[in-house]
Coordinates of N, CA and C in Angstrom, one line a residue:
M1 N -1.6 -116.1 216.4 CA -0.2 -115.8 216.0 C 0.0 -114.3 216.4
D2 N 1.2 -114.1 216.8 CA 1.7 -112.8 217.2 C 1.7 -111.8 216.0
K3 N 1.2 -110.7 216.1 CA 1.1 -109.7 215.0 C 2.4 -108.8 215.0
N4 N 3.4 -109.1 215.7 CA 4.6 -108.4 215.8 C 5.2 -108.3 214.4
P5 N 5.5 -107.1 213.8 CA 5.9 -107.0 212.4 C 7.4 -107.6 212.2
V6 N 8.1 -107.9 213.3 CA 9.4 -108.4 213.2 C 9.4 -109.9 212.9
H7 N 8.2 -110.5 213.2 CA 8.1 -112.0 212.9 C 7.1 -112.2 211.7
K8 N 7.5 -113.1 210.9 CA 6.6 -113.4 209.7 C 6.5 -114.9 209.6
P9 N 5.4 -115.5 209.4 CA 5.3 -116.9 209.2 C 5.8 -117.2 207.8
N10 N 6.5 -118.3 207.7 CA 7.0 -118.7 206.4 C 6.7 -120.2 206.2
V11 N 6.3 -120.6 205.0 CA 6.0 -122.0 204.8 C 7.3 -122.7 204.4
I12 N 7.5 -123.8 205.1 CA 8.7 -124.7 204.9 C 8.2 -126.1 204.6
G13 N 8.7 -126.7 203.6 CA 8.3 -128.1 203.3 C 7.2 -128.1 202.2
A14 N 6.2 -128.8 202.4 CA 5.1 -129.0 201.4 C 5.4 -130.2 200.5
G15 N 5.8 -131.3 201.1 CA 6.0 -132.5 200.4 C 4.7 -133.0 199.7
E16 N 3.6 -132.8 200.3 CA 2.3 -133.1 199.7 C 1.5 -131.8 199.7
V17 N 0.7 -131.6 198.7 CA -0.1 -130.4 198.6 C -1.0 -130.3 199.8
G18 N -1.0 -129.2 200.4 CA -1.9 -128.9 201.6 C -1.2 -129.3 202.9
H19 N -0.1 -129.9 202.8 CA 0.6 -130.3 204.1 C 2.0 -129.6 204.2
A20 N 1.9 -128.4 204.8 CA 3.1 -127.6 205.0 C 3.3 -127.2 206.4
N21 N 4.4 -127.0 206.9 CA 4.7 -126.5 208.2 C 4.9 -125.0 208.2
S22 N 4.3 -124.3 209.2 CA 4.5 -122.9 209.3 C 5.5 -122.6 210.5
V23 N 6.5 -121.8 210.2 CA 7.5 -121.5 211.2 C 7.6 -120.0 211.4
D24 N 7.6 -119.5 212.6 CA 7.8 -118.1 212.8 C 9.3 -117.8 212.8
L25 N 9.7 -116.8 212.0 CA 11.1 -116.4 211.9 C 11.2 -115.0 212.3
D26 N 12.3 -114.7 213.0 CA 12.6 -113.3 213.4 C 13.4 -112.7 212.2
K27 N 12.8 -111.7 211.6 CA 13.5 -111.1 210.4 C 14.8 -110.6 210.7
N28 N 15.0 -110.0 211.9 CA 16.4 -109.5 212.2 C 17.4 -110.6 212.3
S29 N 17.0 -111.7 213.0 CA 17.9 -112.8 213.1 C 18.2 -113.4 211.8
V30 N 17.3 -113.6 210.9 CA 17.5 -114.1 209.6 C 18.5 -113.2 208.8
Y31 N 18.2 -111.9 208.9 CA 19.1 -110.9 208.2 C 20.5 -111.0 208.7
E32 N 20.7 -111.0 210.0 CA 22.0 -111.1 210.6 C 22.7 -112.4 210.2
T33 N 22.0 -113.5 210.2 CA 22.6 -114.8 209.9 C 23.1 -114.8 208.4
N34 N 22.2 -114.3 207.5 CA 22.5 -114.3 206.1 C 23.6 -113.3 205.8
S35 N 23.6 -112.2 206.4 CA 24.7 -111.2 206.3 C 26.0 -111.8 206.7
F36 N 26.0 -112.4 207.8 CA 27.3 -113.0 208.4 C 27.8 -114.0 207.4
Y37 N 26.9 -114.9 206.9 CA 27.4 -116.0 206.0 C 28.0 -115.3 204.7
W38 N 27.3 -114.4 204.1 CA 27.8 -113.8 202.9 C 29.1 -113.0 203.1
D39 N 29.2 -112.4 204.3 CA 30.4 -111.6 204.6 C 31.6 -112.6 204.8
T40 N 31.4 -113.8 205.3 CA 32.5 -114.7 205.6 C 32.7 -115.8 204.7
Q41 N 31.6 -116.4 204.1 CA 31.7 -117.6 203.3 C 31.2 -117.4 201.8
G42 N 30.7 -116.2 201.5 CA 30.0 -116.0 200.2 C 30.8 -116.4 199.0
N43 N 32.1 -116.1 198.9 CA 32.9 -116.4 197.7 C 33.1 -117.9 197.5
D44 N 33.1 -118.7 198.6 CA 33.2 -120.1 198.4 C 32.0 -120.7 197.6
F45 N 30.9 -120.1 197.8 CA 29.7 -120.6 197.1 C 29.5 -120.0 195.7
L46 N 29.9 -118.7 195.5 CA 29.5 -118.0 194.3 C 30.1 -118.6 193.0
G47 N 31.2 -119.2 193.1 CA 31.8 -119.7 191.8 C 31.0 -120.6 191.0
A48 N 30.0 -121.3 191.6 CA 29.2 -122.3 190.9 C 27.9 -121.7 190.3
I49 N 27.6 -120.4 190.7 CA 26.3 -119.9 190.3 C 26.3 -118.6 189.6
V50 N 27.5 -118.1 189.2 CA 27.5 -116.8 188.6 C 27.4 -116.9 187.1
L51 N 26.9 -115.9 186.4 CA 26.8 -116.0 185.0 C 28.1 -116.1 184.4
P52 N 28.2 -117.0 183.3 CA 27.1 -117.5 182.5 C 26.5 -118.8 183.1
F53 N 26.8 -119.2 184.3 CA 26.2 -120.5 184.8 C 25.1 -120.2 185.8
Y54 N 24.1 -121.0 185.7 CA 23.0 -121.0 186.6 C 23.1 -122.1 187.6
G55 N 24.0 -123.0 187.4 CA 24.2 -124.2 188.2 C 25.1 -125.1 187.4
Q56 N 25.2 -126.3 187.8 CA 26.2 -127.2 187.2 C 25.9 -127.5 185.7
Y57 N 24.6 -127.6 185.3 CA 24.3 -128.0 183.9 C 23.6 -127.0 183.1
V58 N 23.3 -125.9 183.6 CA 22.5 -124.9 182.9 C 23.3 -123.6 182.8
S59 N 23.3 -123.0 181.6 CA 24.1 -121.8 181.3 C 23.3 -120.8 180.5
E60 N 23.7 -119.6 180.6 CA 23.1 -118.5 179.8 C 23.4 -118.7 178.4
E61 N 24.5 -119.2 178.0 CA 24.9 -119.5 176.6 C 23.9 -120.4 176.0
R62 N 23.4 -121.4 176.8 CA 22.5 -122.4 176.3 C 21.0 -121.9 176.3
C63 N 20.7 -121.3 177.4 CA 19.2 -121.0 177.7 C 18.9 -119.6 177.1
R64 N 19.8 -118.7 177.1 CA 19.5 -117.3 176.7 C 18.4 -116.7 177.4
L65 N 18.3 -116.8 178.7 CA 17.3 -116.2 179.5 C 17.3 -114.7 179.4
F66 N 18.4 -114.1 179.3 CA 18.5 -112.6 179.3 C 18.4 -112.1 177.9
G67 N 18.7 -112.9 176.9 CA 18.7 -112.4 175.5 C 19.7 -111.3 175.3
E68 N 19.5 -110.4 174.4 CA 20.4 -109.3 174.1 C 20.4 -108.3 175.2
V69 N 21.5 -108.0 175.8 CA 21.5 -107.0 176.9 C 22.2 -105.7 176.5
S70 N 22.7 -105.6 175.3 CA 23.4 -104.4 174.8 C 22.5 -103.2 174.9
G71 N 23.0 -102.2 175.6 CA 22.3 -100.9 175.7 C 21.2 -100.9 176.8
K72 N 21.0 -102.0 177.5 CA 20.0 -102.1 178.5 C 20.5 -101.8 179.9
K73 N 19.6 -101.2 180.8 CA 19.9 -101.0 182.2 C 19.5 -102.2 182.9
M74 N 20.4 -102.7 183.8 CA 20.1 -103.9 184.5 C 20.3 -103.7 186.0
L75 N 19.5 -104.4 186.8 CA 19.5 -104.4 188.3 C 19.7 -105.9 188.7
E76 N 20.7 -106.2 189.5 CA 20.9 -107.5 190.0 C 20.6 -107.4 191.5
I77 N 19.7 -108.2 192.0 CA 19.4 -108.3 193.4 C 20.1 -109.5 194.0
G78 N 21.0 -109.3 194.9 CA 21.8 -110.4 195.4 C 23.0 -110.6 194.5
C79 N 23.8 -109.5 194.3 CA 24.8 -109.5 193.3 C 26.1 -110.2 193.7
G80 N 26.2 -110.5 195.0 CA 27.5 -111.1 195.5 C 28.7 -110.3 195.1
N81 N 29.7 -110.9 194.6 CA 30.9 -110.1 194.4 C 31.0 -109.5 193.0
G82 N 29.9 -109.5 192.3 CA 29.8 -108.8 191.0 C 30.2 -109.6 189.8
Q83 N 30.5 -110.9 189.9 CA 30.9 -111.6 188.7 C 29.8 -111.6 187.6
S84 N 28.5 -111.8 188.0 CA 27.5 -111.8 187.0 C 27.3 -110.4 186.4
L85 N 27.5 -109.3 187.2 CA 27.5 -108.0 186.6 C 28.6 -107.8 185.6
Q86 N 29.7 -108.3 185.9 CA 30.9 -108.2 185.0 C 30.5 -108.9 183.7
Y87 N 29.9 -110.1 183.8 CA 29.4 -110.8 182.6 C 28.5 -110.0 181.7
Q88 N 27.5 -109.3 182.4 CA 26.6 -108.5 181.6 C 27.3 -107.2 181.1
G89 N 28.2 -106.7 181.8 CA 29.0 -105.5 181.3 C 29.8 -105.9 180.0
E90 N 30.4 -107.1 180.0 CA 31.1 -107.6 178.9 C 30.2 -107.7 177.6
R91 N 28.9 -107.8 177.9 CA 27.9 -107.9 176.8 C 27.3 -106.6 176.5
Q92 N 27.9 -105.5 177.0 CA 27.6 -104.1 176.6 C 26.3 -103.6 177.3
A93 N 25.9 -104.1 178.5 CA 24.8 -103.5 179.2 C 25.2 -102.0 179.4
S94 N 24.2 -101.1 179.3 CA 24.6 -99.7 179.4 C 24.7 -99.2 180.8
E95 N 24.0 -99.8 181.8 CA 24.1 -99.5 183.2 C 23.9 -100.7 184.0
L96 N 24.7 -100.9 185.0 CA 24.6 -102.0 185.9 C 24.4 -101.5 187.3
W97 N 23.3 -102.0 187.9 CA 22.9 -101.6 189.3 C 22.9 -102.9 190.1
A98 N 23.2 -102.8 191.4 CA 23.2 -104.0 192.2 C 22.8 -103.7 193.7
L99 N 22.3 -104.8 194.3 CA 21.9 -104.8 195.7 C 22.5 -106.1 196.3
D100 N 22.9 -106.1 197.5 CA 23.3 -107.3 198.2 C 23.1 -107.1 199.7
I101 N 22.9 -108.1 200.4 CA 22.7 -108.1 201.9 C 24.1 -107.9 202.6
S102 N 25.2 -108.3 201.9 CA 26.5 -108.2 202.5 C 27.3 -107.0 202.0
E103 N 27.7 -106.2 203.0 CA 28.5 -105.0 202.6 C 29.8 -105.4 202.0
K104 N 30.4 -106.6 202.5 CA 31.7 -107.0 201.9 C 31.5 -107.5 200.5
Q105 N 30.4 -108.1 200.1 CA 30.2 -108.5 198.8 C 30.0 -107.2 197.9
I106 N 29.3 -106.2 198.4 CA 29.1 -105.0 197.6 C 30.5 -104.3 197.4
E107 N 31.4 -104.3 198.4 CA 32.7 -103.8 198.2 C 33.4 -104.5 197.1
K108 N 33.3 -105.8 197.1 CA 34.0 -106.6 196.0 C 33.4 -106.3 194.7
A109 N 32.1 -106.2 194.6 CA 31.4 -105.9 193.3 C 31.8 -104.6 192.8
A110 N 32.0 -103.6 193.7 CA 32.3 -102.3 193.2 C 33.7 -102.3 192.5

């Protein structure tokens, strides 16, 4: 395997234990592809997975994974357009910090 730090083997699949495929991925290419998607299509996807929803049938109101956030400092990695941050702000989180791969999503979150 090439030791080039730009490439990293990633495990894909694993339908059965011990049987997985390894694929070399170019980190720069993955970053550019993901960035482009979130810059152009991100909001179409975000509506279904922002707090209080984790997906179609699971919600923060039901699961209480965050618990009480009042007065807490929070960091969201992959914040998208900031809807989940807004949700936590409405619950009185004291500081909200965020990271995202898409500059356009960060602009929306701000």
